[in-house]
Amino acid sequence: MPTNSKKTAKKALERAAHLSVEDARAEIMKAVEKNSETDILARIQKLENSGEEALEKKAQDILAMSIQRMANSVATDIMSTAVAIPGDEIKGKIIGKEGRNIKTFERITGVEVLVDDTPGMITISSFDPVRRHVARIALKI
């Protein structure tokens, strides 16, 4: 019986409102959309802005990482000069007894001399290209 009373109540409401259930539902949805339109637009704008900010942050992170990765090789190329020497016994003379010769050379020229295991090569490092060039000429034998 409760289903019959519900059906009759539903029919009575439809007659009184002059709307079917589907029409009433459509009317309610239109009213909700109209009332919420500014809220929805504000929410969409906020989501777009946060998306753009996230993309901007990601782009900045990628650029920063790329710059950091590339900076090492560029800095090494710009700040150092390789000098060829005729033989490895010359390295010992450049270093001198207890490193005296190389320390004096570095102090006078203002460069850093890197002597490693590379055969026939010494590396001169400095921010100042003029100092590097003077040191390279002084080391040429």
Coordinates of N, CA, C and O in Angstrom, one line a residue:
M1 N 0.8 -1.2 0.0 CA 0.0 0.0 0.0 C 0.8 1.3 0.0 O 0.4 2.2 -0.6
P2 N 2.0 1.3 0.7 CA 2.7 2.5 0.7 C 3.2 2.9 -0.7 O 3.3 4.1 -1.0
T3 N 3.4 2.0 -1.6 CA 3.8 2.3 -2.9 C 2.6 3.0 -3.7 O 2.9 3.9 -4.5
N4 N 1.4 2.6 -3.5 CA 0.3 3.3 -4.1 C 0.1 4.7 -3.6 O -0.2 5.6 -4.4
S5 N 0.3 4.9 -2.3 CA 0.1 6.2 -1.8 C 1.2 7.1 -2.3 O 1.0 8.3 -2.5
K6 N 2.4 6.6 -2.4 CA 3.5 7.4 -3.0 C 3.2 7.7 -4.4 O 3.5 8.9 -4.9
K7 N 2.7 6.8 -5.2 CA 2.4 7.0 -6.6 C 1.3 8.1 -6.7 O 1.4 9.0 -7.6
T8 N 0.3 8.0 -5.9 CA -0.8 9.0 -6.0 C -0.3 10.4 -5.5 O -0.6 11.4 -6.1
A9 N 0.6 10.4 -4.5 CA 1.1 11.7 -4.1 C 2.0 12.3 -5.2 O 1.9 13.5 -5.5
K10 N 2.7 11.4 -5.9 CA 3.6 11.9 -7.0 C 2.7 12.5 -8.1 O 3.0 13.5 -8.7
K11 N 1.7 11.8 -8.5 CA 0.8 12.2 -9.5 C 0.1 13.5 -9.2 O 0.0 14.4 -10.0
A12 N -0.3 13.7 -7.9 CA -0.9 14.9 -7.4 C 0.0 16.1 -7.5 O -0.3 17.2 -7.9
L13 N 1.3 15.8 -7.1 CA 2.3 16.9 -7.2 C 2.6 17.3 -8.7 O 2.7 18.5 -9.0
E14 N 2.6 16.3 -9.6 CA 2.8 16.6 -11.0 C 1.7 17.5 -11.6 O 1.9 18.4 -12.3
R15 N 0.5 17.1 -11.2 CA -0.7 17.9 -11.6 C -0.7 19.3 -11.1 O -1.0 20.3 -11.8
A16 N -0.3 19.4 -9.8 CA -0.3 20.7 -9.1 C 0.8 21.6 -9.7 O 0.6 22.8 -9.9
A17 N 1.9 21.1 -10.0 CA 3.0 21.8 -10.5 C 3.0 22.0 -12.0 O 3.7 22.8 -12.6
H18 N 2.2 21.3 -12.7 CA 2.1 21.3 -14.1 C 3.5 20.9 -14.7 O 3.8 21.4 -15.8
L19 N 4.2 20.0 -14.1 CA 5.5 19.5 -14.5 C 5.6 18.0 -14.3 O 5.2 17.5 -13.3
S20 N 6.3 17.4 -15.2 CA 6.6 16.0 -15.0 C 7.9 15.9 -14.1 O 8.5 16.9 -13.9
V21 N 8.2 14.7 -13.7 CA 9.4 14.5 -12.8 C 10.7 14.9 -13.6 O 11.5 15.6 -13.0
E22 N 10.8 14.6 -14.9 CA 11.9 14.9 -15.6 C 12.1 16.4 -15.8 O 13.1 17.0 -15.8
D23 N 10.9 17.1 -16.1 CA 10.9 18.5 -16.3 C 11.3 19.2 -15.0 O 12.1 20.2 -15.0
A24 N 10.8 18.7 -13.9 CA 11.1 19.3 -12.6 C 12.6 19.1 -12.3 O 13.3 20.1 -11.8
R25 N 13.2 18.0 -12.6 CA 14.6 17.7 -12.4 C 15.4 18.7 -13.3 O 16.4 19.2 -12.8
A26 N 15.0 18.9 -14.5 CA 15.7 19.8 -15.4 C 15.7 21.2 -14.9 O 16.7 21.9 -14.9
E27 N 14.5 21.6 -14.4 CA 14.4 23.0 -13.8 C 15.3 23.2 -12.6 O 16.0 24.2 -12.5
I28 N 15.4 22.2 -11.8 CA 16.2 22.3 -10.6 C 17.7 22.3 -11.0 O 18.5 23.1 -10.5
M29 N 18.1 21.5 -12.0 CA 19.5 21.5 -12.4 C 19.8 22.9 -13.0 O 20.9 23.4 -12.8
K30 N 18.9 23.5 -13.8 CA 19.2 24.8 -14.4 C 19.4 25.8 -13.3 O 20.3 26.7 -13.3
A31 N 18.5 25.8 -12.3 CA 18.6 26.7 -11.1 C 20.0 26.6 -10.4 O 20.6 27.6 -10.1
V32 N 20.4 25.3 -10.1 CA 21.6 25.1 -9.4 C 22.8 25.5 -10.3 O 23.7 26.2 -9.8
E33 N 22.8 25.3 -11.6 CA 23.8 25.7 -12.5 C 23.9 27.2 -12.5 O 25.0 27.8 -12.4
K34 N 22.8 27.9 -12.6 CA 22.8 29.4 -12.6 C 23.3 29.9 -11.3 O 24.1 30.9 -11.3
N35 N 22.9 29.4 -10.2 CA 23.4 29.9 -8.9 C 24.9 29.6 -8.7 O 25.6 30.3 -8.0
S36 N 25.3 28.5 -9.2 CA 26.7 28.1 -8.9 C 27.7 28.4 -10.1 O 28.8 28.1 -10.0
E37 N 27.2 29.1 -11.1 CA 28.0 29.4 -12.2 C 29.2 30.2 -11.8 O 30.4 29.9 -12.3
T38 N 29.1 31.3 -11.0 CA 30.2 32.1 -10.6 C 31.2 31.3 -9.8 O 32.4 31.4 -9.9
D39 N 30.6 30.4 -8.9 CA 31.5 29.6 -8.1 C 32.3 28.6 -9.0 O 33.5 28.4 -8.8
I40 N 31.6 28.0 -10.0 CA 32.3 27.1 -10.8 C 33.4 27.8 -11.7 O 34.5 27.2 -11.8
L41 N 33.0 28.9 -12.2 CA 34.0 29.7 -13.0 C 35.2 30.1 -12.2 O 36.4 30.0 -12.6
A42 N 35.0 30.5 -10.9 CA 36.1 30.8 -10.0 C 37.0 29.6 -9.7 O 38.2 29.7 -9.7
R43 N 36.3 28.5 -9.5 CA 37.0 27.2 -9.3 C 37.9 26.8 -10.5 O 39.0 26.4 -10.4
I44 N 37.3 26.9 -11.7 CA 38.0 26.6 -12.9 C 39.2 27.5 -13.1 O 40.3 27.1 -13.4
Q45 N 39.0 28.8 -12.9 CA 40.1 29.8 -13.0 C 41.2 29.4 -12.0 O 42.4 29.5 -12.3
K46 N 40.8 29.1 -10.8 CA 41.8 28.7 -9.8 C 42.6 27.5 -10.2 O 43.8 27.4 -10.0
L47 N 41.9 26.5 -10.7 CA 42.6 25.3 -11.2 C 43.5 25.6 -12.3 O 44.6 25.0 -12.4
E48 N 43.1 26.4 -13.3 CA 44.0 26.8 -14.4 C 45.2 27.5 -13.9 O 46.3 27.2 -14.4
N49 N 45.0 28.4 -13.0 CA 46.2 29.2 -12.4 C 47.1 28.2 -11.7 O 48.4 28.4 -11.9
S50 N 46.6 27.3 -10.9 CA 47.5 26.4 -10.2 C 48.2 25.5 -11.1 O 49.4 25.1 -10.9
G51 N 47.5 25.1 -12.2 CA 48.1 24.3 -13.2 C 49.3 25.0 -14.0 O 50.3 24.4 -14.2
E52 N 49.0 26.3 -14.3 CA 50.0 27.1 -14.9 C 51.2 27.3 -14.0 O 52.4 27.2 -14.4
E53 N 51.0 27.5 -12.7 CA 52.0 27.7 -11.8 C 52.9 26.4 -11.6 O 54.1 26.5 -11.6
A54 N 52.2 25.3 -11.6 CA 52.9 24.0 -11.5 C 53.8 23.8 -12.7 O 54.9 23.3 -12.6
L55 N 53.2 24.1 -13.9 CA 54.0 23.9 -15.2 C 55.2 24.9 -15.2 O 56.3 24.5 -15.6
E56 N 55.0 26.1 -14.7 CA 56.1 27.1 -14.7 C 57.2 26.6 -13.7 O 58.4 26.7 -14.0
K57 N 56.8 26.1 -12.6 CA 57.8 25.6 -11.6 C 58.5 24.4 -12.2 O 59.8 24.3 -12.0
K58 N 57.8 23.5 -12.9 CA 58.5 22.4 -13.5 C 59.5 22.8 -14.6 O 60.6 22.3 -14.7
A59 N 59.1 23.8 -15.4 CA 60.0 24.3 -16.4 C 61.2 25.0 -15.8 O 62.3 24.8 -16.3
Q60 N 61.0 25.7 -14.7 CA 62.2 26.3 -14.0 C 63.1 25.3 -13.5 O 64.3 25.4 -13.6
D61 N 62.5 24.2 -12.9 CA 63.4 23.1 -12.4 C 64.2 22.5 -13.5 O 65.4 22.2 -13.3
I62 N 63.5 22.2 -14.6 CA 64.2 21.6 -15.8 C 65.4 22.5 -16.3 O 66.5 22.0 -16.5
L63 N 65.1 23.8 -16.4 CA 66.1 24.7 -16.8 C 67.3 24.8 -15.8 O 68.5 24.8 -16.2
A64 N 67.0 24.9 -14.5 CA 68.0 24.9 -13.5 C 68.9 23.7 -13.6 O 70.1 23.7 -13.5
M65 N 68.2 22.5 -13.7 CA 69.0 21.3 -13.8 C 69.9 21.2 -15.0 O 71.0 20.8 -14.9
S66 N 69.4 21.7 -16.1 CA 70.1 21.7 -17.4 C 71.3 22.6 -17.2 O 72.5 22.3 -17.7
I67 N 71.1 23.8 -16.7 CA 72.2 24.7 -16.5 C 73.3 24.2 -15.6 O 74.5 24.3 -15.8
Q68 N 72.9 23.5 -14.5 CA 73.8 22.9 -13.6 C 74.6 21.8 -14.2 O 75.9 21.7 -14.1
R69 N 74.0 21.0 -15.0 CA 74.7 19.9 -15.7 C 75.7 20.4 -16.7 O 76.8 19.9 -16.9
M70 N 75.3 21.5 -17.5 CA 76.1 22.0 -18.5 C 77.2 22.9 -18.0 O 78.2 23.1 -18.6
A71 N 77.0 23.5 -16.8 CA 77.9 24.5 -16.3 C 79.3 24.0 -16.0 O 80.3 24.6 -16.2
N72 N 79.4 22.7 -15.5 CA 80.7 22.1 -15.2 C 81.6 22.0 -16.4 O 82.7 22.4 -16.4
S73 N 81.1 21.5 -17.5 CA 81.9 21.4 -18.7 C 82.3 22.8 -19.3 O 83.4 23.0 -19.7
V74 N 81.3 23.7 -19.3 CA 81.6 25.0 -19.8 C 82.6 25.7 -18.9 O 83.6 26.3 -19.4
A75 N 82.5 25.6 -17.6 CA 83.4 26.3 -16.7 C 84.8 25.7 -16.8 O 85.8 26.5 -16.8
T76 N 84.9 24.4 -16.9 CA 86.2 23.8 -17.1 C 86.9 24.3 -18.4 O 88.0 24.6 -18.4
D77 N 86.1 24.4 -19.5 CA 86.7 24.8 -20.7 C 87.1 26.3 -20.7 O 88.1 26.7 -21.2
I78 N 86.3 27.1 -20.0 CA 86.6 28.5 -19.9 C 87.7 28.8 -19.0 O 88.5 29.7 -19.2
M79 N 87.8 28.1 -17.9 CA 88.8 28.5 -16.8 C 90.1 27.7 -16.8 O 90.9 27.9 -15.9
S80 N 90.3 26.8 -17.7 CA 91.5 26.0 -17.7 C 92.1 25.9 -19.1 O 91.4 26.0 -20.1
T81 N 93.4 25.8 -19.1 CA 94.2 25.6 -20.3 C 95.2 24.5 -20.1 O 95.8 24.4 -19.1
A82 N 95.2 23.6 -21.1 CA 96.1 22.4 -21.1 C 97.4 22.9 -21.8 O 97.4 23.5 -22.9
V83 N 98.5 22.5 -21.2 CA 99.8 22.9 -21.7 C 100.6 21.6 -22.0 O 100.7 20.7 -21.0
A84 N 101.0 21.4 -23.2 CA 101.8 20.2 -23.5 C 103.3 20.4 -23.1 O 103.8 21.4 -23.3
I85 N 103.8 19.4 -22.5 CA 105.2 19.4 -22.1 C 105.9 18.2 -22.8 O 105.3 17.2 -23.1
P86 N 107.2 18.4 -23.1 CA 107.9 17.4 -23.9 C 108.0 16.0 -23.2 O 108.0 15.0 -23.9
G87 N 108.1 16.0 -21.9 CA 108.3 14.7 -21.2 C 107.9 14.8 -19.8 O 107.7 15.8 -19.2
D88 N 107.7 13.6 -19.2 CA 107.2 13.5 -17.8 C 108.3 13.9 -16.8 O 107.9 14.3 -15.7
E89 N 109.5 13.8 -17.2 CA 110.6 14.2 -16.2 C 110.6 15.7 -16.0 O 111.0 16.2 -15.0
I90 N 110.0 16.5 -17.0 CA 109.8 17.9 -16.8 C 108.8 18.2 -15.7 O 109.0 19.3 -15.0
K91 N 107.9 17.4 -15.5 CA 106.9 17.6 -14.4 C 107.6 17.7 -13.1 O 107.2 18.5 -12.2
G92 N 108.6 16.8 -12.9 CA 109.3 16.8 -11.6 C 110.0 18.1 -11.4 O 110.1 18.7 -10.3
K93 N 110.6 18.7 -12.5 CA 111.3 20.0 -12.4 C 110.3 21.1 -12.1 O 110.7 22.0 -11.4
I94 N 109.2 21.0 -12.7 CA 108.2 22.1 -12.5 C 107.7 22.0 -11.0 O 107.6 23.1 -10.4
I95 N 107.5 20.9 -10.5 CA 107.1 20.7 -9.1 C 108.2 21.2 -8.2 O 107.9 21.9 -7.2
G96 N 109.4 20.8 -8.4 CA 110.5 21.2 -7.6 C 110.6 20.4 -6.3 O 109.8 19.6 -6.0
K97 N 111.7 20.7 -5.6 CA 111.9 20.0 -4.3 C 110.8 20.4 -3.3 O 110.7 21.6 -3.0
E98 N 110.1 19.4 -2.8 CA 109.0 19.6 -1.8 C 107.9 20.6 -2.4 O 107.2 21.3 -1.6
G99 N 107.8 20.7 -3.7 CA 106.8 21.6 -4.3 C 107.1 23.0 -4.3 O 106.2 23.9 -4.5
R100 N 108.3 23.4 -4.1 CA 108.7 24.8 -4.0 C 108.5 25.6 -5.3 O 108.0 26.7 -5.3
N101 N 109.0 24.9 -6.4 CA 108.9 25.6 -7.7 C 107.4 25.9 -8.1 O 107.1 27.0 -8.5
I102 N 106.6 24.9 -7.9 CA 105.2 25.0 -8.4 C 104.5 26.1 -7.5 O 103.7 26.9 -8.0
K103 N 104.7 26.1 -6.2 CA 104.1 27.0 -5.3 C 104.5 28.5 -5.6 O 103.7 29.4 -5.6
T104 N 105.8 28.6 -5.9 CA 106.3 30.0 -6.3 C 105.7 30.4 -7.6 O 105.3 31.5 -7.8
F105 N 105.7 29.5 -8.6 CA 105.1 29.8 -9.9 C 103.6 30.2 -9.7 O 103.2 31.2 -10.3
E106 N 102.9 29.4 -8.9 CA 101.5 29.8 -8.7 C 101.3 31.1 -8.0 O 100.4 31.9 -8.4
R107 N 102.1 31.4 -7.1 CA 102.0 32.7 -6.4 C 102.3 33.9 -7.3 O 101.7 34.9 -7.3
I108 N 103.4 33.7 -8.1 CA 103.8 34.8 -9.0 C 102.8 35.0 -10.1 O 102.4 36.2 -10.4
T109 N 102.3 33.9 -10.7 CA 101.4 34.1 -11.9 C 99.9 34.2 -11.5 O 99.1 34.7 -12.3
G110 N 99.6 33.8 -10.3 CA 98.2 33.9 -9.9 C 97.3 32.8 -10.5 O 96.1 33.0 -10.6
V111 N 97.9 31.7 -10.9 CA 97.1 30.6 -11.4 C 97.3 29.4 -10.6 O 98.2 29.4 -9.7
E112 N 96.5 28.4 -10.8 CA 96.7 27.1 -10.2 C 97.2 26.1 -11.2 O 96.6 26.0 -12.3
V113 N 98.3 25.4 -10.9 CA 98.8 24.4 -11.8 C 98.4 23.0 -11.3 O 98.7 22.7 -10.2
L114 N 97.8 22.3 -12.2 CA 97.4 20.9 -11.9 C 98.2 19.9 -12.6 O 98.2 19.9 -13.8
V115 N 99.0 19.2 -11.8 CA 99.8 18.1 -12.4 C 99.2 16.8 -12.1 O 99.1 16.4 -10.9
D116 N 98.8 16.1 -13.1 CA 98.1 14.8 -12.8 C 98.9 13.7 -13.6 O 100.0 13.9 -14.1
D117 N 98.3 12.5 -13.7 CA 98.9 11.4 -14.4 C 98.8 11.4 -15.9 O 99.3 10.5 -16.6
T118 N 98.2 12.5 -16.5 CA 98.1 12.5 -17.9 C 99.5 12.7 -18.5 O 100.2 13.7 -18.1
P119 N 99.9 11.8 -19.4 CA 101.3 11.9 -19.9 C 101.5 13.2 -20.8 O 100.6 13.4 -21.7
G120 N 102.5 13.9 -20.6 CA 102.8 15.1 -21.4 C 101.9 16.3 -21.3 O 101.8 17.1 -22.2
M121 N 101.1 16.4 -20.2 CA 100.2 17.5 -20.1 C 100.2 18.0 -18.7 O 100.3 17.3 -17.7
I122 N 100.0 19.3 -18.6 CA 99.8 20.0 -17.3 C 98.7 21.0 -17.6 O 98.5 21.6 -18.6
T123 N 97.8 21.1 -16.6 CA 96.6 22.0 -16.7 C 96.8 23.2 -15.9 O 97.2 23.2 -14.7
I124 N 96.5 24.4 -16.5 CA 96.6 25.7 -15.8 C 95.2 26.2 -15.6 O 94.4 26.2 -16.5
S125 N 94.8 26.5 -14.4 CA 93.4 26.9 -14.1 C 93.4 28.3 -13.4 O 94.2 28.6 -12.5
S126 N 92.6 29.2 -13.9 CA 92.4 30.6 -13.4 C 91.2 31.2 -14.0 O 90.8 30.9 -15.1
F127 N 90.5 32.1 -13.3 CA 89.4 32.8 -13.8 C 89.9 33.9 -14.8 O 89.2 34.2 -15.7
D128 N 91.1 34.4 -14.6 CA 91.6 35.4 -15.5 C 92.3 34.9 -16.7 O 93.4 34.2 -16.6
P129 N 91.8 35.1 -17.9 CA 92.4 34.5 -19.1 C 93.8 35.1 -19.4 O 94.7 34.4 -19.9
V130 N 94.1 36.3 -19.0 CA 95.4 36.9 -19.2 C 96.4 36.2 -18.3 O 97.5 35.9 -18.8
R131 N 96.1 36.0 -17.1 CA 97.0 35.2 -16.2 C 97.3 33.8 -16.7 O 98.4 33.3 -16.7
R132 N 96.2 33.2 -17.2 CA 96.4 31.8 -17.8 C 97.3 31.9 -19.0 O 98.2 31.0 -19.1
H133 N 97.2 32.8 -19.8 CA 98.0 32.9 -21.0 C 99.5 33.2 -20.6 O 100.4 32.6 -21.2
V134 N 99.7 34.1 -19.7 CA 101.1 34.4 -19.2 C 101.7 33.1 -18.6 O 102.9 32.8 -18.9
A135 N 100.9 32.4 -17.8 CA 101.5 31.2 -17.2 C 101.8 30.1 -18.3 O 102.8 29.4 -18.2
R136 N 100.9 30.0 -19.3 CA 101.1 29.1 -20.4 C 102.4 29.4 -21.1 O 103.2 28.5 -21.4
I137 N 102.6 30.7 -21.4 CA 103.9 31.1 -22.1 C 105.1 30.8 -21.2 O 106.1 30.3 -21.7
A138 N 105.0 31.1 -19.9 CA 106.1 30.8 -19.0 C 106.4 29.3 -18.9 O 107.6 29.0 -18.7
L139 N 105.4 28.5 -19.0 CA 105.7 27.0 -18.9 C 106.2 26.4 -20.2 O 106.7 25.3 -20.1
K140 N 106.0 27.0 -21.3 CA 106.5 26.5 -22.6 C 108.0 26.3 -22.5 O 108.7 27.2 -22.2
I141 N 108.4 25.2 -22.9 CA 109.9 24.9 -22.8 C 110.4 24.7 -24.2 O 109.9 24.2 -25.1

